[in-house]
mmCIF file of C-alpha atoms in Angstrom:
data_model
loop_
_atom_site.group_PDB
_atom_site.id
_atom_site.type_symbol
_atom_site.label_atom_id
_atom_site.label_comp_id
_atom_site.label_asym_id
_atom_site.label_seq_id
_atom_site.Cartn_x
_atom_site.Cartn_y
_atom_site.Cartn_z
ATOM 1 C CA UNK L 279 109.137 121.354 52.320
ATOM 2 C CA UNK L 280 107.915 124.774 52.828
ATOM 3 C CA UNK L 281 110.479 125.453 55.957
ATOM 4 C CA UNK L 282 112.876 123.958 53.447
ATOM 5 C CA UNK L 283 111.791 126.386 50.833
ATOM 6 C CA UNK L 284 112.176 129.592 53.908
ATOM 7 C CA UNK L 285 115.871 128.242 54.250
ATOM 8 C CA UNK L 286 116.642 128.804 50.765
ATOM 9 C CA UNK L 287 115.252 131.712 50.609
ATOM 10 C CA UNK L 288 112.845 131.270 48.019
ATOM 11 C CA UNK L 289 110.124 132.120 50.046
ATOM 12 C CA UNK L 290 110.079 134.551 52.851
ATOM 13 C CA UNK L 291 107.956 132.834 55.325
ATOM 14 C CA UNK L 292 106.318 129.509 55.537
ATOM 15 C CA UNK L 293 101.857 129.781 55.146
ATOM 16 C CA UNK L 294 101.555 127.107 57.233
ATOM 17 C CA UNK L 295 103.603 127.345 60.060
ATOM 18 C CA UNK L 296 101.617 126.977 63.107
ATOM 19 C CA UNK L 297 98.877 125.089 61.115
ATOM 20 C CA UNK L 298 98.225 122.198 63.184
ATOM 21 C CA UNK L 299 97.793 118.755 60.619
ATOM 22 C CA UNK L 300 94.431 116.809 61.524
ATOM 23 C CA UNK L 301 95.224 113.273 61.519
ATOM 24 C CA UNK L 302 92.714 110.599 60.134
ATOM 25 C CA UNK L 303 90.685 108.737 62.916
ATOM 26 C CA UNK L 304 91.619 105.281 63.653
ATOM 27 C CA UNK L 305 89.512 102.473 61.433
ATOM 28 C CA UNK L 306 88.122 99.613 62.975
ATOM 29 C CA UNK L 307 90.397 96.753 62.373
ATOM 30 C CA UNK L 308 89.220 93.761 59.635
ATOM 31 C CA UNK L 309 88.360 90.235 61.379
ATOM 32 C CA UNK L 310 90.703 89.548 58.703
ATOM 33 C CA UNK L 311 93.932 91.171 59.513
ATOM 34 C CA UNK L 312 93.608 88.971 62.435
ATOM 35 C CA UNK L 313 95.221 85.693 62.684
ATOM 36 C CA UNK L 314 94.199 82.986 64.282
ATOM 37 C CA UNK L 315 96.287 80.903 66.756
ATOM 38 C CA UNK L 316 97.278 78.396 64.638
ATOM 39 C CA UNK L 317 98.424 81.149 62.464
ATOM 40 C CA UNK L 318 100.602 82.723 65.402
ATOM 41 C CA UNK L 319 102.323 79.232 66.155
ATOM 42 C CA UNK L 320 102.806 78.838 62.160
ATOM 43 C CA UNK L 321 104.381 82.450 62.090
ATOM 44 C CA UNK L 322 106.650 81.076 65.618
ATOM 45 C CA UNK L 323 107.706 77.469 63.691
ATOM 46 C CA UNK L 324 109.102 79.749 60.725
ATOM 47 C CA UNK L 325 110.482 82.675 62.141
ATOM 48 C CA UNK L 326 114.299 83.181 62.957
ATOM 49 C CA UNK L 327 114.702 81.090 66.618
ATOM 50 C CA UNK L 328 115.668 84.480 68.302
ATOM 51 C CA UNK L 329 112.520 86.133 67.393
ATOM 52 C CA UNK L 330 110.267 83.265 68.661
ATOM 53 C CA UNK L 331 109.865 84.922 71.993
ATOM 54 C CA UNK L 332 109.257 88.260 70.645
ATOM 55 C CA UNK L 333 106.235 87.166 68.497
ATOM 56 C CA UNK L 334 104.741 85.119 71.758
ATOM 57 C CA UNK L 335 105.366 88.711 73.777
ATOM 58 C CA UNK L 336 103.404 90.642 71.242
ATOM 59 C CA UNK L 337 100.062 88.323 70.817
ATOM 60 C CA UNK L 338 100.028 87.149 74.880
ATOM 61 C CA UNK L 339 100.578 90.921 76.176
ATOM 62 C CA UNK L 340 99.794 92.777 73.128
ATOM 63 C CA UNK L 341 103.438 95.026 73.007
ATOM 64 C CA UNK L 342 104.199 97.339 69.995
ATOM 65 C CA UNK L 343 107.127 95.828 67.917
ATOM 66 C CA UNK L 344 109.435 98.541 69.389
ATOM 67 C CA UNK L 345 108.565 97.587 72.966
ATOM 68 C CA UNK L 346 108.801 94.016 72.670
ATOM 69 C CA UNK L 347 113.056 94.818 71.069
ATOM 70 C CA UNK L 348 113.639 96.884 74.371
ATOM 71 C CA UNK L 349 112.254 93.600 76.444
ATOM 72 C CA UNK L 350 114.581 93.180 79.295
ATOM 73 C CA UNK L 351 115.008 91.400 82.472
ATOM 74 C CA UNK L 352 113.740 93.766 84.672
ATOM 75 C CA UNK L 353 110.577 93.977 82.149
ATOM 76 C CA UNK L 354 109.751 89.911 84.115
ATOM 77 C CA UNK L 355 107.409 90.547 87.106
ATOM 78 C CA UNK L 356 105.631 88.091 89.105
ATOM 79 C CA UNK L 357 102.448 87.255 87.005
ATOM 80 C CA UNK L 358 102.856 90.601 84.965
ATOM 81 C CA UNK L 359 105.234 92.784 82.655
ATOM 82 C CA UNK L 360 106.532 96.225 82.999
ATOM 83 C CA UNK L 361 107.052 97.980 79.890
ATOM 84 C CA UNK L 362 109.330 100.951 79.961
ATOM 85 C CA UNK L 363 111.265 101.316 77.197
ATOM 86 C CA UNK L 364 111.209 100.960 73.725
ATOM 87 C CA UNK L 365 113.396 100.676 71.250
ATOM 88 C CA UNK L 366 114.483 104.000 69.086
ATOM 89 C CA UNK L 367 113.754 103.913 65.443
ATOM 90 C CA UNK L 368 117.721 104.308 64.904
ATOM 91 C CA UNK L 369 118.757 101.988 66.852
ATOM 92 C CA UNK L 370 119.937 100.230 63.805
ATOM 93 C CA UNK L 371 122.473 103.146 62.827
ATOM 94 C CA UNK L 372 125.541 103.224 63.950
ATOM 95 C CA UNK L 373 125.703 106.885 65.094
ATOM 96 C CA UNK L 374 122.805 105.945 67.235
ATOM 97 C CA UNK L 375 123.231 107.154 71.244
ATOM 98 C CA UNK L 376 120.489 106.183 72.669
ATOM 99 C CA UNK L 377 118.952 103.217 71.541
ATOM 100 C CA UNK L 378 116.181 103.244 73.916
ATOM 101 C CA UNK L 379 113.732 105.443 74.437
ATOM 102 C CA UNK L 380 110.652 106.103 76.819
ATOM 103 C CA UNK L 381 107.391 104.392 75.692
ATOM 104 C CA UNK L 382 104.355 106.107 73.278
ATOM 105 C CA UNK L 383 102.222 108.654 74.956
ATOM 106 C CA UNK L 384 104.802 108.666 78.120
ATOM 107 C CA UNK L 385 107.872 110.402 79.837
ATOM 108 C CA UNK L 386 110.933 108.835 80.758
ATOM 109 C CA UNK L 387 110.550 107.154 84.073
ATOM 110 C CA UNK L 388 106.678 106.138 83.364
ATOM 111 C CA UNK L 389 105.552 102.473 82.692
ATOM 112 C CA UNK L 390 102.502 100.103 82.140
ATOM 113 C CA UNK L 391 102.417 96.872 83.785
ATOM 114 C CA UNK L 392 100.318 94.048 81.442
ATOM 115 C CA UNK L 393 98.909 90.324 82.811
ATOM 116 C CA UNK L 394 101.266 87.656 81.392
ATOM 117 C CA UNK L 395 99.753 84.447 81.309
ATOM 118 C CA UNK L 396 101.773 81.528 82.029
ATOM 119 C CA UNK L 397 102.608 80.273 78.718
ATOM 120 C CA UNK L 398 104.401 83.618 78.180
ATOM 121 C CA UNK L 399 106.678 83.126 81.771
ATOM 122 C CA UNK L 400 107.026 79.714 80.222
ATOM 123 C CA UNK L 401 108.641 81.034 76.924
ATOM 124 C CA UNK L 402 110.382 83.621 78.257
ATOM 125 C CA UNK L 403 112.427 80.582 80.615
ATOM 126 C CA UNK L 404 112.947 78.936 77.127
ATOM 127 C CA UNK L 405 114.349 81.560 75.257
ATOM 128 C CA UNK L 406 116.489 82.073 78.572
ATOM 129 C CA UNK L 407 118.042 78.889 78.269
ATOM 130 C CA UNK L 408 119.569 79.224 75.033
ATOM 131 C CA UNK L 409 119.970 82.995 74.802
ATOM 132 C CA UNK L 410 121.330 84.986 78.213
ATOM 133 C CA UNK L 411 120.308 88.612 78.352
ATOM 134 C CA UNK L 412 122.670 91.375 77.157
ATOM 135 C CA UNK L 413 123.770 94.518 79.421
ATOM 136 C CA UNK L 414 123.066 97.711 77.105
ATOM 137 C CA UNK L 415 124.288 100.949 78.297
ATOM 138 C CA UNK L 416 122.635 103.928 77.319
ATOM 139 C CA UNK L 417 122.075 107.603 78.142
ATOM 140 C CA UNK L 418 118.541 108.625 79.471
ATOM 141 C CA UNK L 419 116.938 111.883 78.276
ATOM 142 C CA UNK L 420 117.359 113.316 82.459
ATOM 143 C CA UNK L 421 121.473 112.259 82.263
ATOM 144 C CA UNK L 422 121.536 108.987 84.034
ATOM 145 C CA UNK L 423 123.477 106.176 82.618
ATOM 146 C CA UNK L 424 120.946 103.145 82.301
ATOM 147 C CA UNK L 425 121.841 99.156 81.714
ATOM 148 C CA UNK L 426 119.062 96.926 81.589
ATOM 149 C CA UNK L 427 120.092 93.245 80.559
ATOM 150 C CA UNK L 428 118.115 93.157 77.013
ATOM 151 C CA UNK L 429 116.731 89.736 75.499
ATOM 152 C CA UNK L 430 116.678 91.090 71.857
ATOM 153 C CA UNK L 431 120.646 92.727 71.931
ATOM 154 C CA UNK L 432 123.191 91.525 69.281
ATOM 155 C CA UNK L 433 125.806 88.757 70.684
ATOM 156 C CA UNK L 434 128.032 88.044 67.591
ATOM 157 C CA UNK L 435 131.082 90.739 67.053
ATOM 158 C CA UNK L 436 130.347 92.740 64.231
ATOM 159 C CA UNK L 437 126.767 92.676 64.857
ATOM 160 C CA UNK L 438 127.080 95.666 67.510
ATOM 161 C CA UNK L 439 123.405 98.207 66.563
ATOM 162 C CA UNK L 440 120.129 96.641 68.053
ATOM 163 C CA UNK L 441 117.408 95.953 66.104
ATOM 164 C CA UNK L 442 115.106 98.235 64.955
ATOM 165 C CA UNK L 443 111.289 97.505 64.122
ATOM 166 C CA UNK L 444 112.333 97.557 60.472
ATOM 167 C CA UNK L 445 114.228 93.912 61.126
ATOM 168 C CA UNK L 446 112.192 92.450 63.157
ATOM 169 C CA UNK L 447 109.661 93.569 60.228
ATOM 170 C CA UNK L 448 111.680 91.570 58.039
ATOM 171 C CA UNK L 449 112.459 88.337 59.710
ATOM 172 C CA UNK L 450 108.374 88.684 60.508
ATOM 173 C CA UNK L 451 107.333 89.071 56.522
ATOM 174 C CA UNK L 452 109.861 86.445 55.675
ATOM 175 C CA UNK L 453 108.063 83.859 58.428
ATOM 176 C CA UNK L 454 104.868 84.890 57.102
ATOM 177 C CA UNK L 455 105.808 83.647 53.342
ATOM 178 C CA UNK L 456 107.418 80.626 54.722
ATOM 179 C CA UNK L 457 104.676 79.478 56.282
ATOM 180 C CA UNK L 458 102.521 80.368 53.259
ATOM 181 C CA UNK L 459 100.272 83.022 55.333
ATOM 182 C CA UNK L 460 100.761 85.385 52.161
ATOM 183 C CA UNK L 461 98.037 87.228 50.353
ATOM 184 C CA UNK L 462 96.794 86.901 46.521
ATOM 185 C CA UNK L 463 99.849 88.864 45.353
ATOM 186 C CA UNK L 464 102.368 86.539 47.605
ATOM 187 C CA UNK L 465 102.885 89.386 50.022
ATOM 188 C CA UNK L 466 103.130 88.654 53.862
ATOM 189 C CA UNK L 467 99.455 88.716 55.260
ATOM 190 C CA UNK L 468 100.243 90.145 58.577
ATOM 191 C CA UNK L 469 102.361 92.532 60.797
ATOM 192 C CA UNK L 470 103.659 92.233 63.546
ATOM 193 C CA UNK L 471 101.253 95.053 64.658
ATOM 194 C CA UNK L 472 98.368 92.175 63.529
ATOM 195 C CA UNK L 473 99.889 90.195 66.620
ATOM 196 C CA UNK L 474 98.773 93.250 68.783
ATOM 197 C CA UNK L 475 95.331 92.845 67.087
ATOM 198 C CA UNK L 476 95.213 89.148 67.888
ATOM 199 C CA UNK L 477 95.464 90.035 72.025
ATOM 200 C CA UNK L 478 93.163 92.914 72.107
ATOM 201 C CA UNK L 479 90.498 90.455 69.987
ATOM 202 C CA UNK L 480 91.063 87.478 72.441
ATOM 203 C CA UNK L 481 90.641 89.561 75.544
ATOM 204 C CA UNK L 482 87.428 91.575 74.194
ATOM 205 C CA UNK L 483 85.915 88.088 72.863
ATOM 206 C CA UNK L 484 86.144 86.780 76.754
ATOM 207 C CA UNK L 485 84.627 89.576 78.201
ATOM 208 C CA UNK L 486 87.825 91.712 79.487
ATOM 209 C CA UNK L 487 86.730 95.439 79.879
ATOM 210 C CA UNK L 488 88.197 97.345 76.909
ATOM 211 C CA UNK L 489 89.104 100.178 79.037
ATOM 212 C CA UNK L 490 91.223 97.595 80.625
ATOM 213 C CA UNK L 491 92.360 96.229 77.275
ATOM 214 C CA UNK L 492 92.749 99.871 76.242
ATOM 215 C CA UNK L 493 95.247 100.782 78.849
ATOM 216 C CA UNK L 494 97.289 97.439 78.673
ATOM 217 C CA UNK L 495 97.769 98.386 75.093
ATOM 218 C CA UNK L 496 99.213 101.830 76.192
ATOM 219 C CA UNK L 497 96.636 103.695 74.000
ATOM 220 C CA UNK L 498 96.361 107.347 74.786
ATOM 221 C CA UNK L 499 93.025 107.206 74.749
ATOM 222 C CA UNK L 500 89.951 104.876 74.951
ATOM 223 C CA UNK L 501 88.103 106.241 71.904
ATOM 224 C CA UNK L 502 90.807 105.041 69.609
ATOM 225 C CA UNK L 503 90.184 101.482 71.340
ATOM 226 C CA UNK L 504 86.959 101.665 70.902
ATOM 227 C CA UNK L 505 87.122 103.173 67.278
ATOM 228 C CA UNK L 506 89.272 99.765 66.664
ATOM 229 C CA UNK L 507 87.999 97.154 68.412
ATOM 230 C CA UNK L 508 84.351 97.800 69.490
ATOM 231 C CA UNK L 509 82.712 95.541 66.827
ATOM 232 C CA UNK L 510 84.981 93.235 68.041
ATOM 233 C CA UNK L 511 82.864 92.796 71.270
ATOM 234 C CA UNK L 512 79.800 90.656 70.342
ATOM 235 C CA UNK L 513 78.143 90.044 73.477
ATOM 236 C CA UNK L 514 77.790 93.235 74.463
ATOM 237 C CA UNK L 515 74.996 93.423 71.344
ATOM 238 C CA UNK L 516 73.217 90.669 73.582
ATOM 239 C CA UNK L 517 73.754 92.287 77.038
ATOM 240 C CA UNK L 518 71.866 95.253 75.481
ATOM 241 C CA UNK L 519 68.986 93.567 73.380
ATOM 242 C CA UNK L 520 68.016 91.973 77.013
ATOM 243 C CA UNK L 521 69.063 95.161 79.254
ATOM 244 C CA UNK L 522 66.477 97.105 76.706
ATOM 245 C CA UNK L 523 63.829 94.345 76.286
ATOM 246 C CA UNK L 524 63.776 93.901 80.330
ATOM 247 C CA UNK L 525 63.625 97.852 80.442
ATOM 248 C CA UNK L 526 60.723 98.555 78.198
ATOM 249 C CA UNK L 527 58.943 95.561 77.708
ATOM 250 C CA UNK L 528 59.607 93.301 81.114
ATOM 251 C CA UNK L 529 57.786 89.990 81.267
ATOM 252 C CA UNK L 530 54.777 90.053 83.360
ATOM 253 C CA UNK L 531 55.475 86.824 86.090
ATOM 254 C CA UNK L 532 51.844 86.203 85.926
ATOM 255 C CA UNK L 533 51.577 86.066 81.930
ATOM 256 C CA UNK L 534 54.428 83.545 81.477
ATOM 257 C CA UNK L 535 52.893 81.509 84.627
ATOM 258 C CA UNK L 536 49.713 81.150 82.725
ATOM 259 C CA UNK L 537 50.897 80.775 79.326
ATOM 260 C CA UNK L 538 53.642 77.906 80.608
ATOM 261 C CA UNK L 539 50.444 76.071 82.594
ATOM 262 C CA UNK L 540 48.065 76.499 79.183
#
């Protein structure tokens, strides 16, 4: 607004140019905003068939919503995925040029790999036998002409922009109320980022390293992991009551001999 106000010339420089805007740390995510798995397969049975695969992508390998749209072929390793791209908040205009774009935190060229677990190769093969991938040309940001076969492209004529996060948002709220996972004012009760919640609580809960989970997620950096998810790791309160009990106040072999014998 202010640079806005400089252009007009109502003012003849902006104050806060420069100023750099603190941004609010991350809060720990509610046990609430996470659904279960029955809730995931309820939100699968009611969402538009073509999105089925996207939902399954996002709580088995935890993807961002605009990751999961640029989901290609070459995306399918053996046992893992390779994220590169995502897909550009216009992709949905029409005077959009490059729809994809390179992933949160990263330059072009840079990727993540995640662990997919079989269920996820196994709904990938059965969204591949009704829907064949799409070639999508586009422009990267160094020049070169790029055409990865995309899972989540538009086939019907007419239907030419991709879709962004804002309709996959929609056909995601809309499943939600279908399947009557709606809050007290009959709103949608999850995201699709909740989906990304769902993974990083599953993996935690079974002991997977969050600096592990941390980097799968393609978080810049662990402390916003932790920030979210570290209450969500309840044995770790055990491995340290016992670490620090053993530490300060270890058992004495002979005591507990003589107190098991009286």
């Amino acid at each position: 607004m202010l640079e806005a106000a400089v252009a007009d010339k109502r003012i003849p420089e902006n104050p806060a140019r420069g100023v750099r805007i603190s941004r609010a740390a991350p809060c720990a995510v509610d046990e609430d905003e996470i659904p279960t798995l029955d809730e995931v397969d309820l939100i699968t049975a009611h969402i538009a068939p073509q999105y089925r695969l996207a939902v399954y992508l996002q709580s088995g390998t935890g993807q961002r919503t605009s990751e999961v749209l640029a989901f290609s072929a070459e995306c399918r390793r053996s046992g893992f995925v390779r994220i590169r791209w995502q897909v550009s908040a216009k992709a949905h205009r029409d005077d959009c040029h490059t729809v994809f774009v390179p992933l949160k935190h990263r330059t072009e060229g840079e990727c993540r790999d995640v662990p997919a677990a079989p269920f996820v190769e196994q709904e990938i093969d059965a969204h591949l036998s009704r829907w064949e991938p799409v070639p999508v040309t586009f422009p990267g940001r160094r020049g070169k002409r790029r055409r990865p076969e995309v899972f989540f492209a538009p086939r019907r004529r007419g239907k030419g922009a991709m879709p962004a996060a804002s309709t996959y948002g929609y056909h995601f709220r809309k499943a939600c109320v279908s399947a009557g996972l709606v809050d007290a004012d009959g709103k949608a009760k999850y995201t699709p980022g909740s989906l990304r919640h769902f993974f990083a609580s599953i993996a935690l809960a079974n002991g997977v390293p969050i600096c592990e989970v941390s980097r799968w997620l393609g978080r810049k950096s662990i402390k916003t992991t932790v920030d979210i998810y570290g209450h969500l790791v309840p044995e770790a309160w055990d491995r340290c009551r016992d670490i620090m009990q053993n530490a300060m106040r270890p058992a004495a072999e002979g005591v507990e001999e003589s107190v098991s014998a009286a």
